[in-house]
Amino acid sequence: MNDFWPAVYALAPTVLIGLVFWFIMRAVVRADKSERRALAKVESEERRKLGLPEKTQAS
């Protein structure tokens, strides 16, 4: 048990930095997804105003 707490203290900074990195990357990916959705909506509205056909999604 003498080696347990020093090991926890040694690993804690790495784990905390990993969690911070994960939260930041998750926020970036979610923001990108939201931005793409908003741009698609604006483009769809503009195409409708101009009388153009709806854009099909590439699969």
Coordinates of C-alpha atoms in Angstrom, one line a residue:
M1 CA 0.0 0.0 0.0
N2 CA 3.0 2.3 0.3
D3 CA 3.4 2.4 -3.4
F4 CA -0.3 3.1 -4.2
W5 CA -0.6 6.9 -3.4
P6 CA 2.7 7.9 -5.1
A7 CA 1.6 6.0 -8.2
V8 CA -1.8 7.9 -8.1
Y9 CA 0.0 11.2 -7.7
A10 CA 2.3 10.4 -10.6
L11 CA -0.6 9.4 -13.0
A12 CA -3.0 12.1 -12.0
P13 CA -1.6 15.0 -14.1
T14 CA -1.5 12.8 -17.2
V15 CA -5.1 11.7 -16.7
L16 CA -6.3 15.2 -16.0
I17 CA -4.6 16.6 -19.1
G18 CA -6.1 13.8 -21.1
L19 CA -9.6 14.6 -19.8
V20 CA -9.1 18.3 -20.6
F21 CA -8.0 17.4 -24.1
W22 CA -11.0 15.1 -24.6
F23 CA -13.5 17.8 -23.5
I24 CA -11.8 20.4 -25.8
M25 CA -11.9 18.0 -28.8
R26 CA -15.5 17.0 -28.1
A27 CA -16.5 20.7 -28.1
V28 CA -14.7 21.4 -31.4
V29 CA -16.3 18.4 -33.1
R30 CA -19.8 19.4 -31.8
A31 CA -19.3 23.0 -32.9
D32 CA -18.2 21.9 -36.3
K33 CA -21.3 19.6 -36.6
S34 CA -23.6 22.4 -35.5
E35 CA -21.9 24.9 -38.0
R36 CA -22.3 22.4 -40.9
R37 CA -26.0 21.9 -40.0
A38 CA -26.6 25.6 -39.9
L39 CA -24.8 26.2 -43.2
A40 CA -26.8 23.4 -44.9
K41 CA -30.0 25.0 -43.7
V42 CA -29.0 28.5 -45.0
E43 CA -28.0 27.0 -48.3
S44 CA -31.3 25.1 -48.6
E45 CA -33.3 28.2 -47.9
E46 CA -31.3 30.2 -50.5
R47 CA -31.7 27.5 -53.1
R48 CA -35.5 27.4 -52.4
K49 CA -35.6 31.3 -52.9
L50 CA -33.8 31.0 -56.2
G51 CA -36.1 28.2 -57.4
L52 CA -33.2 25.7 -57.6
P53 CA -33.7 22.0 -56.9
E54 CA -32.7 20.6 -53.5
K55 CA -29.1 19.5 -53.2
T56 CA -28.8 15.8 -52.8
Q57 CA -26.5 14.4 -50.2
A58 CA -23.5 12.3 -51.4
S59 CA -23.4 8.9 -49.8

